[in-house]
Amino acid sequence: MEIHGENPFKIKSYSNAAFTLDKLNDPVIDMEPHQLFSIRGIGDAIGQKVIEIIDSKRLSLLDSYIEKTPTGVFEFLKIKGLGPKKIVTIWKELEIESIGELLYACEENRLVKYKGFGAKTQQNIQDALVFYLQHQGRYLFQQVVPLVEKLKIALAEKINGPDLFSISGGYKRQLEIIDHLEIVTTFSEKELTNWLTEKSFQCTKNEKYLSCIGTDKFEIRWYFTDISDFYWTDFTLSGSPEFLEKWESDPLFSK
């Protein structure tokens, strides 16, 4: 509500009501409506919202806020040092809607130009963002580049001869945040799995790929294919869903 600029008195009413209900000894779900409405601070409007939650397990007011809030803005709430007021400034004034954009803004020293963001605050937010991403197994593109370069060298030594490999997916598209790598290869799945396991990767297989997670919690997805499908697999993994949809609908390529 604060992020969307609701009336401060309305926000306080909901906050106080939530605090009051949380402190009750008796479960709200077992109360009759007249009992609920008799609680100090629970008026008709808020009481009806509580009944809606009990009856439908949803709240239409909350759904409406969620619908008009970008996913990335919700994620800001998980970042230490970012309260509603700062989030409003970041979202509405800097027009930033993702963790990656916000981290770049910190690196480019843009936050300090706005009220409430000094140099120290900006640095604290930047540190909190990096900490958050790393504990989510997610990294900025430029943080992943050195890892990929080392991986390429190791793979070139392991995968030689006629076998191929390609770093595909979001890395090839240079997405601002990388939460996993996708690698296409014609190399032996069994031999590669054994090699990765020896290097302390935890590997699990599903119908599409072999998922291997290292000690840094970063995931690498391996797609095994033969030479005839290698380049097509690399192409489809590297294209965004929107691009692939348009590409497949193009008459030039659908024939």
XYZ file of N, CA and C in Angstrom:
765
model
N 0.826 -1.198 0.000
C 0.000 0.000 0.000
C 0.869 1.260 0.000
N 1.952 1.215 0.806
C 2.855 2.363 0.846
C 3.522 2.581 -0.504
N 3.915 1.492 -1.148
C 4.579 1.593 -2.445
C 3.680 2.254 -3.478
N 2.376 2.032 -3.362
C 1.432 2.591 -4.329
C 0.824 3.913 -3.860
N 1.384 4.489 -2.790
C 0.985 5.825 -2.372
C -0.400 5.934 -1.773
N -0.846 4.897 -1.088
C -2.158 4.940 -0.446
C -2.162 5.967 0.688
N -3.364 6.371 1.090
C -3.545 7.311 2.194
C -2.853 6.777 3.454
N -2.004 7.594 4.095
C -1.280 7.139 5.292
C -2.200 6.642 6.408
N -3.379 7.282 6.548
C -4.314 6.860 7.595
C -4.878 5.472 7.289
N -5.124 5.204 6.019
C -5.619 3.887 5.612
C -4.553 2.822 5.864
N -3.321 3.161 5.528
C -2.211 2.229 5.744
C -2.069 1.908 7.228
N -2.154 2.951 8.067
C -2.018 2.752 9.512
C -3.158 1.910 10.059
N -4.371 2.103 9.517
C -5.527 1.325 9.973
C -5.320 -0.159 9.706
N -4.849 -0.478 8.510
C -4.603 -1.885 8.160
C -3.458 -2.461 8.995
N -2.421 -1.652 9.207
C -1.281 -2.107 9.994
C -1.685 -2.390 11.437
N -2.458 -1.477 12.020
C -2.918 -1.660 13.400
C -3.840 -2.867 13.520
N -4.711 -3.045 12.518
C -5.642 -4.176 12.538
C -4.880 -5.497 12.469
N -3.872 -5.556 11.611
C -3.066 -6.776 11.485
C -2.355 -7.084 12.798
N -1.839 -6.043 13.451
C -1.153 -6.225 14.736
C -2.124 -6.734 15.793
N -3.329 -6.139 15.819
C -4.343 -6.536 16.800
C -4.760 -7.987 16.610
N -5.037 -8.377 15.372
C -5.474 -9.750 15.082
C -4.381 -10.762 15.402
N -3.145 -10.363 15.183
C -2.026 -11.271 15.439
C -1.852 -11.547 16.931
N -2.301 -10.611 17.770
C -2.128 -10.746 19.217
C -3.307 -11.434 19.907
N -4.352 -11.738 19.156
C -5.528 -12.378 19.759
C -5.207 -13.796 20.229
N -5.853 -14.202 21.314
C -5.674 -15.564 21.827
C -6.502 -16.576 21.044
N -7.681 -16.134 20.570
C -8.576 -17.034 19.841
C -8.366 -16.904 18.336
N -8.387 -18.008 17.597
C -8.233 -17.962 16.137
C -9.352 -17.161 15.476
N -8.994 -16.249 14.600
C -9.986 -15.419 13.909
C -10.921 -16.278 13.067
N -10.396 -17.364 12.521
C -11.186 -18.215 11.631
C -12.383 -18.848 12.337
N -12.321 -18.943 13.668
C -13.414 -19.554 14.434
C -14.437 -18.538 14.922
N -14.211 -17.268 14.644
C -15.096 -16.220 15.153
C -16.316 -16.005 14.267
N -17.417 -15.638 14.898
C -18.605 -15.192 14.171
C -18.369 -13.749 13.737
N -19.053 -13.301 12.677
C -18.850 -11.930 12.208
C -19.030 -10.871 13.291
N -20.060 -11.034 14.138
C -20.304 -10.008 15.158
C -19.160 -9.954 16.174
N -18.514 -11.099 16.417
C -17.361 -11.116 17.316
C -16.176 -10.383 16.687
N -16.010 -10.611 15.406
C -14.913 -9.968 14.680
C -15.077 -8.458 14.669
N -16.284 -7.997 14.348
C -16.540 -6.561 14.246
C -16.490 -5.857 15.599
N -16.607 -6.608 16.683
C -16.577 -6.002 18.018
C -15.156 -5.753 18.515
N -14.175 -6.269 17.790
C -12.780 -6.075 18.193
C -12.365 -4.629 17.926
N -11.744 -4.024 18.903
C -11.304 -2.637 18.777
C -10.335 -2.487 17.596
N -10.632 -1.546 16.717
C -9.770 -1.294 15.566
C -10.181 -2.051 14.311
N -11.156 -2.951 14.436
C -11.647 -3.699 13.272
C -13.003 -3.128 12.873
N -12.991 -2.230 11.928
C -14.239 -1.640 11.461
C -14.904 -2.516 10.419
N -15.957 -1.982 9.812
C -16.704 -2.757 8.818
C -15.837 -3.086 7.603
N -15.098 -2.094 7.097
C -14.298 -2.298 5.882
C -13.235 -3.375 6.083
N -12.473 -3.253 7.158
C -11.416 -4.237 7.411
C -12.015 -5.577 7.804
N -13.105 -5.549 8.563
C -13.771 -6.795 8.952
C -14.221 -7.594 7.742
N -14.760 -6.906 6.741
C -15.196 -7.584 5.516
C -14.004 -8.192 4.767
N -12.872 -7.499 4.821
C -11.665 -8.035 4.176
C -11.213 -9.322 4.868
N -11.304 -9.344 6.197
C -10.916 -10.539 6.953
C -11.832 -11.703 6.599
N -13.120 -11.428 6.509
C -14.091 -12.471 6.141
C -13.808 -12.991 4.732
N -13.448 -12.084 3.827
C -13.110 -12.491 2.455
C -11.923 -13.456 2.451
N -10.929 -13.153 3.262
C -9.749 -14.030 3.345
C -10.136 -15.394 3.901
N -10.963 -15.407 4.935
C -11.390 -16.671 5.550
C -12.197 -17.513 4.570
N -13.094 -16.858 3.833
C -13.992 -17.587 2.924
C -13.303 -18.050 1.643
N -12.438 -17.217 1.085
C -11.876 -17.518 -0.241
C -10.372 -17.776 -0.248
N -9.731 -17.575 0.909
C -8.265 -17.709 1.008
C -7.549 -16.704 0.106
N -8.255 -15.649 -0.278
C -7.686 -14.604 -1.121
C -8.185 -13.252 -0.634
N -7.553 -12.191 -1.114
C -7.989 -10.833 -0.828
C -7.904 -10.045 -2.124
N -9.041 -9.644 -2.645
C -9.079 -8.967 -3.947
C -8.262 -7.678 -3.938
N -8.250 -6.975 -2.802
C -7.466 -5.748 -2.705
C -5.983 -6.047 -2.886
N -5.513 -7.101 -2.226
C -4.111 -7.500 -2.363
C -3.815 -7.947 -3.785
N -4.734 -8.699 -4.381
C -4.548 -9.159 -5.762
C -4.376 -7.982 -6.719
N -5.145 -6.911 -6.473
C -5.063 -5.745 -7.362
C -3.706 -5.052 -7.236
N -3.173 -5.000 -6.018
C -1.842 -4.412 -5.822
C -0.774 -5.268 -6.494
N -0.888 -6.581 -6.324
C 0.082 -7.501 -6.922
C 0.078 -7.379 -8.443
N -1.126 -7.252 -9.008
C -1.271 -7.189 -10.467
C -0.578 -5.971 -11.063
N -0.585 -4.866 -10.336
C 0.002 -3.641 -10.890
C 1.415 -3.352 -10.352
N 2.018 -4.355 -9.716
C 3.376 -4.200 -9.201
C 4.326 -5.130 -9.949
N 5.348 -4.596 -10.618
C 6.316 -5.453 -11.311
C 6.974 -6.443 -10.354
N 7.267 -7.624 -10.860
C 7.881 -8.669 -10.032
C 9.172 -8.190 -9.381
N 9.969 -7.460 -10.136
C 11.239 -6.970 -9.604
C 11.071 -6.014 -8.445
N 9.996 -5.227 -8.470
C 9.738 -4.285 -7.379
C 9.403 -5.045 -6.101
N 8.650 -6.132 -6.223
C 8.394 -6.996 -5.067
C 9.708 -7.510 -4.489
N 10.634 -7.835 -5.378
C 11.916 -8.385 -4.937
C 12.723 -7.360 -4.149
N 12.500 -6.066 -4.428
C 13.197 -5.018 -3.682
C 12.921 -5.125 -2.182
N 11.722 -5.596 -1.837
C 11.340 -5.700 -0.427
C 12.217 -6.684 0.342
N 12.913 -7.560 -0.383
C 13.778 -8.558 0.256
C 15.195 -8.029 0.487
N 15.459 -6.827 0.005
C 16.810 -6.273 0.088
C 16.976 -5.444 1.358
N 17.959 -5.787 2.140
C 18.235 -5.062 3.378
C 18.515 -3.589 3.079
N 17.836 -2.711 3.813
C 18.048 -1.281 3.637
C 17.074 -0.609 2.692
N 16.202 -1.390 2.050
C 15.209 -0.815 1.136
C 13.819 -0.882 1.767
N 13.347 0.270 2.224
C 11.989 0.371 2.740
C 11.066 0.915 1.673
N 9.773 1.027 1.978
C 8.796 1.511 0.988
C 9.148 2.853 0.352
N 9.618 3.816 1.156
C 9.914 5.142 0.613
C 11.042 5.084 -0.419
N 12.084 4.360 -0.101
C 13.207 4.243 -1.043
C 12.784 3.468 -2.293
N 11.957 2.454 -2.098
C 11.486 1.669 -3.242
C 10.653 2.535 -4.179
N 9.822 3.407 -3.612
C 9.012 4.313 -4.440
C 9.919 5.206 -5.281
N 10.962 5.747 -4.670
C 11.904 6.602 -5.406
C 12.584 5.829 -6.532
N 13.042 4.625 -6.203
C 13.726 3.791 -7.200
C 12.796 3.452 -8.354
N 11.576 3.082 -8.037
C 10.615 2.637 -9.053
C 10.045 3.802 -9.856
N 9.567 4.820 -9.156
C 8.841 5.900 -9.822
C 9.746 6.989 -10.396
N 10.831 7.297 -9.714
C 11.686 8.388 -10.172
C 12.850 7.900 -11.042
N 13.498 6.805 -10.612
C 14.586 6.271 -11.438
C 14.066 5.322 -12.509
N 12.791 4.936 -12.394
C 12.135 4.015 -13.338
C 12.883 2.685 -13.437
N 13.310 2.186 -12.285
C 14.013 0.906 -12.193
C 13.046 -0.150 -11.682
N 13.010 -1.305 -12.357
C 12.043 -2.338 -11.999
C 12.665 -3.722 -11.823
N 13.981 -3.800 -11.695
C 14.602 -5.110 -11.499
C 15.866 -4.975 -10.666
N 16.252 -6.083 -10.034
C 17.459 -6.113 -9.214
C 18.690 -5.756 -10.050
N 18.757 -6.305 -11.261
C 19.900 -6.037 -12.128
C 20.035 -4.565 -12.472
N 18.918 -3.927 -12.830
C 18.929 -2.501 -13.158
C 19.380 -1.676 -11.958
N 18.897 -2.067 -10.778
C 19.246 -1.322 -9.566
C 20.730 -1.452 -9.249
N 21.276 -2.625 -9.445
C 22.702 -2.829 -9.184
C 23.551 -2.007 -10.150
N 23.131 -1.959 -11.408
C 23.849 -1.137 -12.386
C 23.763 0.349 -12.013
N 22.597 0.769 -11.511
C 22.424 2.165 -11.106
C 23.368 2.522 -9.959
N 23.557 1.581 -9.036
C 24.502 1.799 -7.933
C 25.924 1.913 -8.470
N 26.275 1.018 -9.385
C 27.629 1.023 -9.949
C 27.899 2.298 -10.741
N 26.841 2.866 -11.329
C 26.977 4.094 -12.114
C 26.764 5.347 -11.267
N 26.620 5.151 -9.948
C 26.514 6.267 -9.002
C 25.282 7.140 -9.234
N 24.180 6.536 -9.648
C 22.978 7.308 -9.967
C 22.065 7.547 -8.777
N 22.120 6.676 -7.768
C 21.195 6.809 -6.645
C 21.467 8.054 -5.811
N 22.738 8.459 -5.724
C 23.109 9.585 -4.860
C 22.492 10.906 -5.318
N 21.957 10.935 -6.506
C 21.347 12.161 -7.023
C 19.947 12.383 -6.459
N 19.427 11.398 -5.730
C 18.058 11.471 -5.234
C 18.022 11.570 -3.715
N 16.997 12.243 -3.230
C 16.827 12.471 -1.795
C 16.750 11.142 -1.043
N 17.514 11.066 0.043
C 17.494 9.861 0.869
C 18.559 8.849 0.506
N 19.337 9.158 -0.545
C 20.382 8.231 -0.985
C 21.742 8.927 -0.986
N 22.455 8.810 0.123
C 23.820 9.313 0.167
C 24.776 8.262 -0.371
N 26.047 8.613 -0.430
C 27.051 7.685 -0.962
C 27.127 6.408 -0.125
N 27.059 6.562 1.201
C 27.136 5.391 2.084
C 25.910 4.496 1.912
N 24.735 5.130 1.824
C 23.497 4.361 1.630
C 23.540 3.597 0.317
N 24.002 4.263 -0.735
C 24.102 3.617 -2.044
C 25.035 2.407 -1.986
N 26.181 2.557 -1.301
C 27.132 1.450 -1.193
C 26.541 0.292 -0.393
N 25.805 0.620 0.676
C 25.168 -0.424 1.485
C 24.136 -1.196 0.676
N 23.378 -0.472 -0.151
C 22.378 -1.120 -1.004
C 23.067 -2.010 -2.034
N 24.145 -1.507 -2.626
C 24.892 -2.297 -3.614
C 25.426 -3.587 -2.983
N 25.980 -3.481 -1.790
C 26.497 -4.666 -1.095
C 25.371 -5.648 -0.788
N 24.224 -5.113 -0.373
C 23.078 -5.967 -0.045
C 22.544 -6.678 -1.289
N 22.571 -5.987 -2.425
C 22.113 -6.586 -3.684
C 23.022 -7.735 -4.112
N 24.324 -7.520 -4.035
C 25.286 -8.566 -4.403
C 25.124 -9.771 -3.481
N 24.991 -9.516 -2.191
C 24.801 -10.592 -1.209
C 23.531 -11.378 -1.513
N 22.456 -10.651 -1.809
C 21.170 -11.294 -2.110
C 21.271 -12.184 -3.345
N 21.846 -11.661 -4.408
C 21.953 -12.418 -5.655
C 22.796 -13.674 -5.476
N 23.907 -13.536 -4.797
C 24.794 -14.683 -4.624
C 24.140 -15.783 -3.801
N 23.318 -15.408 -2.838
C 22.640 -16.413 -2.022
C 21.404 -16.971 -2.715
N 21.065 -16.393 -3.852
C 19.994 -16.943 -4.680
C 20.572 -17.780 -5.820
N 21.905 -17.888 -5.867
C 22.547 -18.591 -6.977
C 22.468 -17.794 -8.267
N 22.397 -16.464 -8.154
C 22.270 -15.592 -9.323
C 23.417 -14.580 -9.318
N 23.877 -14.234 -10.517
C 25.019 -13.331 -10.633
C 24.804 -12.367 -11.796
N 25.461 -11.216 -11.703
C 25.482 -10.307 -12.843
C 26.285 -10.940 -13.970
N 25.943 -10.561 -15.188
C 26.619 -11.138 -16.354
C 28.134 -11.013 -16.242
N 28.610 -9.801 -15.882
C 30.061 -9.602 -15.837
C 30.732 -10.428 -14.746
N 29.960 -10.828 -13.717
C 30.525 -11.694 -12.683
C 30.697 -13.128 -13.188
N 29.863 -13.509 -14.146
C 29.886 -14.877 -14.658
C 30.964 -15.058 -15.730
N 31.332 -13.972 -16.406
C 32.294 -14.065 -17.514
C 33.593 -14.772 -17.120
N 34.253 -14.396 -16.007
C 35.502 -15.099 -15.650
C 35.283 -16.590 -15.400
N 34.153 -16.930 -14.777
C 33.833 -18.337 -14.524
C 33.701 -19.100 -15.834
N 33.008 -18.490 -16.797
C 32.797 -19.138 -18.093
C 34.116 -19.314 -18.837
N 34.983 -18.319 -18.756
C 36.274 -18.419 -19.445
C 37.106 -19.577 -18.884
N 37.092 -19.727 -17.556
C 37.810 -20.854 -16.941
C 37.176 -22.181 -17.341
N 35.836 -22.172 -17.393
C 35.114 -23.388 -17.762
C 35.422 -23.790 -19.198
N 35.514 -22.804 -20.082
C 35.834 -23.085 -21.488
C 37.198 -23.761 -21.620
N 38.159 -23.272 -20.851
C 39.507 -23.856 -20.903
C 39.480 -25.302 -20.418
N 38.766 -25.531 -19.302
C 38.676 -26.886 -18.748
C 37.952 -27.826 -19.700
N 36.883 -27.316 -20.334
C 36.117 -28.150 -21.265
C 36.909 -28.445 -22.531
N 37.677 -27.462 -22.986
C 38.488 -27.669 -24.194
C 39.511 -28.778 -23.978
N 39.985 -28.901 -22.733
C 40.939 -29.966 -22.417
C 40.236 -31.313 -22.282
N 39.008 -31.270 -21.731
C 38.267 -32.517 -21.506
C 37.557 -32.988 -22.759
N 36.914 -32.037 -23.454
C 36.138 -32.382 -24.649
C 36.964 -32.028 -25.883
N 37.581 -33.004 -26.477
C 38.414 -32.732 -27.651
C 38.052 -33.694 -28.773
N 38.836 -33.663 -29.823
C 38.529 -34.528 -30.954
C 37.297 -34.030 -31.686
N 36.416 -34.939 -32.087
C 35.245 -34.550 -32.872
C 34.108 -33.964 -32.029
N 34.167 -34.101 -30.701
C 33.064 -33.627 -29.862
C 33.031 -32.107 -29.771
N 31.813 -31.588 -29.582
C 31.588 -30.144 -29.551
C 30.928 -29.734 -28.240
N 31.076 -28.440 -27.898
C 30.310 -27.866 -26.793
C 30.094 -26.382 -27.083
N 29.017 -25.829 -26.522
C 28.716 -24.409 -26.714
C 28.030 -23.866 -25.463
N 28.516 -22.720 -24.972
C 27.848 -22.029 -23.865
C 26.643 -21.334 -24.468
N 25.462 -21.730 -24.072
C 24.246 -21.295 -24.748
C 23.357 -20.458 -23.818
N 22.080 -20.390 -24.140
C 21.075 -19.788 -23.269
C 21.250 -18.317 -22.978
N 20.899 -17.943 -21.741
C 20.927 -16.542 -21.333
C 22.306 -15.921 -21.384
N 23.346 -16.730 -21.185
C 24.708 -16.189 -21.251
C 25.016 -15.720 -22.665
N 24.612 -16.492 -23.648
C 24.866 -16.106 -25.036
C 24.071 -14.849 -25.398
N 22.900 -14.672 -24.765
C 22.091 -13.464 -24.993
C 22.573 -12.293 -24.139
N 23.531 -12.560 -23.259
C 24.090 -11.541 -22.370
C 23.015 -10.881 -21.513
N 22.190 -11.710 -20.885
C 21.193 -11.193 -19.956
C 21.892 -10.517 -18.786
N 21.268 -9.509 -18.204
C 21.931 -8.755 -17.135
C 22.160 -9.598 -15.881
N 21.235 -10.553 -15.617
C 21.403 -11.458 -14.483
C 21.357 -12.893 -14.987
N 22.324 -13.683 -14.565
C 22.415 -15.083 -14.975
C 22.175 -15.962 -13.749
N 21.132 -16.784 -13.787
C 20.886 -17.668 -12.643
C 21.309 -19.106 -12.921
N 21.678 -19.398 -14.154
C 22.245 -20.708 -14.489
C 22.885 -20.639 -15.878
N 23.801 -21.533 -16.133
C 24.406 -21.666 -17.459
C 23.766 -22.836 -18.184
N 23.675 -22.719 -19.508
C 23.189 -23.820 -20.334
C 24.284 -24.169 -21.338
N 24.695 -25.416 -21.327
C 25.771 -25.858 -22.213
C 25.287 -27.030 -23.057
N 25.473 -26.901 -24.361
C 25.113 -27.969 -25.295
C 26.392 -28.712 -25.664
N 26.344 -30.023 -25.670
C 27.541 -30.792 -26.017
C 27.190 -32.126 -26.668
N 28.125 -32.616 -27.461
C 27.985 -33.948 -28.067
C 28.821 -34.973 -27.297
N 29.409 -34.538 -26.188
C 30.292 -35.407 -25.408
C 29.489 -36.477 -24.663
N 30.157 -37.532 -24.240
C 29.527 -38.632 -23.506
C 28.930 -38.145 -22.185
N 27.638 -38.382 -22.013
C 26.966 -37.955 -20.789
C 27.552 -38.649 -19.556
N 27.773 -39.925 -19.668
C 28.296 -40.692 -18.537
C 29.674 -40.198 -18.120
N 30.539 -40.000 -19.102
C 31.909 -39.573 -18.803
C 31.938 -38.167 -18.221
N 31.092 -37.285 -18.765
C 31.054 -35.913 -18.268
C 30.489 -35.870 -16.845
N 29.455 -36.662 -16.583
C 28.859 -36.714 -15.245
C 29.887 -37.166 -14.211
N 30.650 -38.189 -14.543
C 31.695 -38.678 -13.633
C 32.746 -37.599 -13.374
N 33.116 -36.895 -14.422
C 34.120 -35.830 -14.315
C 33.631 -34.701 -13.404
N 32.362 -34.303 -13.582
C 31.787 -33.230 -12.767
C 31.634 -33.653 -11.313
N 31.240 -34.896 -11.103
C 31.089 -35.413 -9.741
C 32.425 -35.397 -9.004
N 33.483 -35.728 -9.718
C 34.827 -35.701 -9.128
C 35.226 -34.289 -8.710
N 34.626 -33.292 -9.370
C 34.924 -31.896 -9.065
C 33.908 -31.298 -8.093
N 33.222 -32.160 -7.347
C 32.303 -31.770 -6.256
C 31.003 -31.139 -6.725
N 30.606 -31.388 -7.978
C 29.292 -30.950 -8.444
C 28.245 -31.975 -8.012
N 27.078 -31.469 -7.611
C 25.936 -32.332 -7.316
C 25.067 -32.384 -8.573
N 24.952 -33.545 -9.179
C 24.268 -33.663 -10.471
C 22.982 -34.476 -10.367
N 21.936 -33.968 -11.001
C 20.661 -34.684 -11.093
C 20.167 -34.610 -12.527
N 19.508 -35.645 -12.969
C 19.071 -35.740 -14.371
C 17.559 -35.653 -14.449
N 17.056 -34.876 -15.420
C 15.634 -34.905 -15.747
C 15.489 -35.210 -17.234
N 14.283 -35.078 -17.757
C 14.034 -35.466 -19.147
C 14.759 -34.576 -20.152
N 15.069 -33.333 -19.756
C 15.639 -32.387 -20.705
C 17.149 -32.193 -20.568
N 17.640 -32.183 -19.338
C 19.052 -31.848 -19.157
C 19.608 -32.450 -17.865
N 20.927 -32.385 -17.753
C 21.628 -32.782 -16.535
C 21.927 -31.505 -15.753
N 21.396 -31.401 -14.542
C 21.604 -30.218 -13.710
C 22.737 -30.484 -12.728
N 23.755 -29.624 -12.763
C 24.903 -29.784 -11.871
C 25.130 -28.487 -11.099
N 25.168 -28.592 -9.781
C 25.335 -27.422 -8.924
C 26.644 -27.546 -8.159
N 27.463 -26.503 -8.264
C 28.763 -26.503 -7.607
C 28.691 -26.006 -6.176
N 29.833 -25.889 -5.533
C 29.885 -25.432 -4.145
C 29.434 -23.980 -4.002
N 29.458 -23.223 -5.097
C 29.001 -21.830 -5.068
C 27.502 -21.708 -5.306
N 26.802 -22.848 -5.383
C 25.345 -22.911 -5.579
C 24.905 -22.492 -6.980
N 25.856 -22.297 -7.883
C 25.521 -21.896 -9.252
C 25.237 -23.145 -10.085
N 24.144 -23.095 -10.837
C 23.707 -24.269 -11.596
C 24.197 -24.229 -13.044
N 24.659 -25.371 -13.520
C 24.995 -25.543 -14.936
C 24.110 -26.653 -15.488
N 23.401 -26.344 -16.567
C 22.524 -27.327 -17.204
C 23.184 -27.825 -18.488
N 23.349 -29.127 -18.559
C 24.019 -29.750 -19.704
C 22.992 -30.426 -20.601
N 23.022 -30.057 -21.872
C 22.127 -30.652 -22.863
C 22.963 -31.534 -23.792
N 22.669 -32.807 -23.784
C 23.436 -33.756 -24.597
C 22.701 -34.042 -25.904
N 23.432 -33.971 -27.004
C 22.820 -34.170 -28.313
C 23.861 -34.769 -29.262
N 23.392 -35.243 -30.396
C 24.363 -35.709 -31.392
C 24.671 -34.555 -32.343
N 25.622 -34.761 -33.207
C 26.102 -33.677 -34.066
C 25.016 -33.127 -34.976
N 24.070 -33.973 -35.388
C 23.026 -33.524 -36.316
C 22.072 -32.520 -35.671
N 21.909 -32.584 -34.348
C 21.003 -31.671 -33.646
C 21.743 -30.615 -32.831
N 23.048 -30.639 -32.844
C 23.833 -29.766 -31.971
C 23.531 -28.285 -32.204
N 23.620 -27.828 -33.439
C 23.463 -26.399 -33.726
C 22.018 -25.941 -33.548
N 21.073 -26.819 -33.865
C 19.660 -26.473 -33.673
C 19.350 -26.329 -32.182
N 19.870 -27.237 -31.364
C 19.648 -27.163 -29.921
C 20.255 -25.885 -29.351
N 21.449 -25.562 -29.796
C 22.120 -24.339 -29.352
C 21.302 -23.108 -29.737
N 20.765 -23.114 -30.940
C 19.965 -21.988 -31.435
C 18.700 -21.803 -30.606
N 17.970 -22.880 -30.364
C 16.696 -22.773 -29.644
C 16.897 -22.399 -28.177
N 17.992 -22.847 -27.582
C 18.265 -22.485 -26.192
C 18.694 -21.029 -26.060
N 19.301 -20.496 -27.102
C 19.843 -19.139 -27.042
C 18.818 -18.068 -27.394
N 17.729 -18.448 -28.030
C 16.711 -17.474 -28.401
C 15.702 -17.264 -27.290
N 15.243 -16.035 -27.108
C 14.198 -15.769 -26.120
C 12.894 -16.391 -26.603
N 11.949 -16.681 -25.703
C 10.659 -17.251 -26.128
C 9.961 -16.387 -27.173
N 10.064 -15.054 -27.000
C 9.413 -14.143 -27.941
C 10.051 -14.243 -29.326
N 11.379 -14.294 -29.357
C 12.085 -14.409 -30.634
C 11.742 -15.718 -31.332
N 11.772 -16.820 -30.575
C 11.510 -18.129 -31.173
C 10.088 -18.222 -31.709
N 9.143 -17.607 -30.988
C 7.751 -17.626 -31.443
C 7.605 -16.887 -32.771
N 8.239 -15.716 -32.878
C 8.181 -14.951 -34.122
C 8.928 -15.669 -35.243
N 10.048 -16.259 -34.889
C 10.858 -16.960 -35.884
C 10.090 -18.140 -36.463
N 9.417 -18.908 -35.598
C 8.683 -20.084 -36.054
C 7.440 -19.718 -36.860
N 6.901 -18.513 -36.614
C 5.704 -18.093 -37.346
C 6.034 -17.404 -38.666
N 7.306 -17.146 -38.905
C 7.728 -16.501 -40.149
C 7.588 -17.501 -41.304
N 6.825 -17.160 -42.328
C 6.618 -18.075 -43.469
C 7.919 -18.531 -44.123
N 8.939 -17.690 -44.042
C 10.210 -18.022 -44.670
C 10.850 -19.259 -44.040
N 10.586 -19.442 -42.712
C 11.217 -20.553 -42.002
C 10.254 -21.678 -41.673
N 8.976 -21.469 -41.903
C 7.982 -22.485 -41.554
C 7.787 -23.508 -42.658
N 8.355 -23.253 -43.807
C 8.191 -24.186 -44.927
C 9.089 -25.396 -44.750
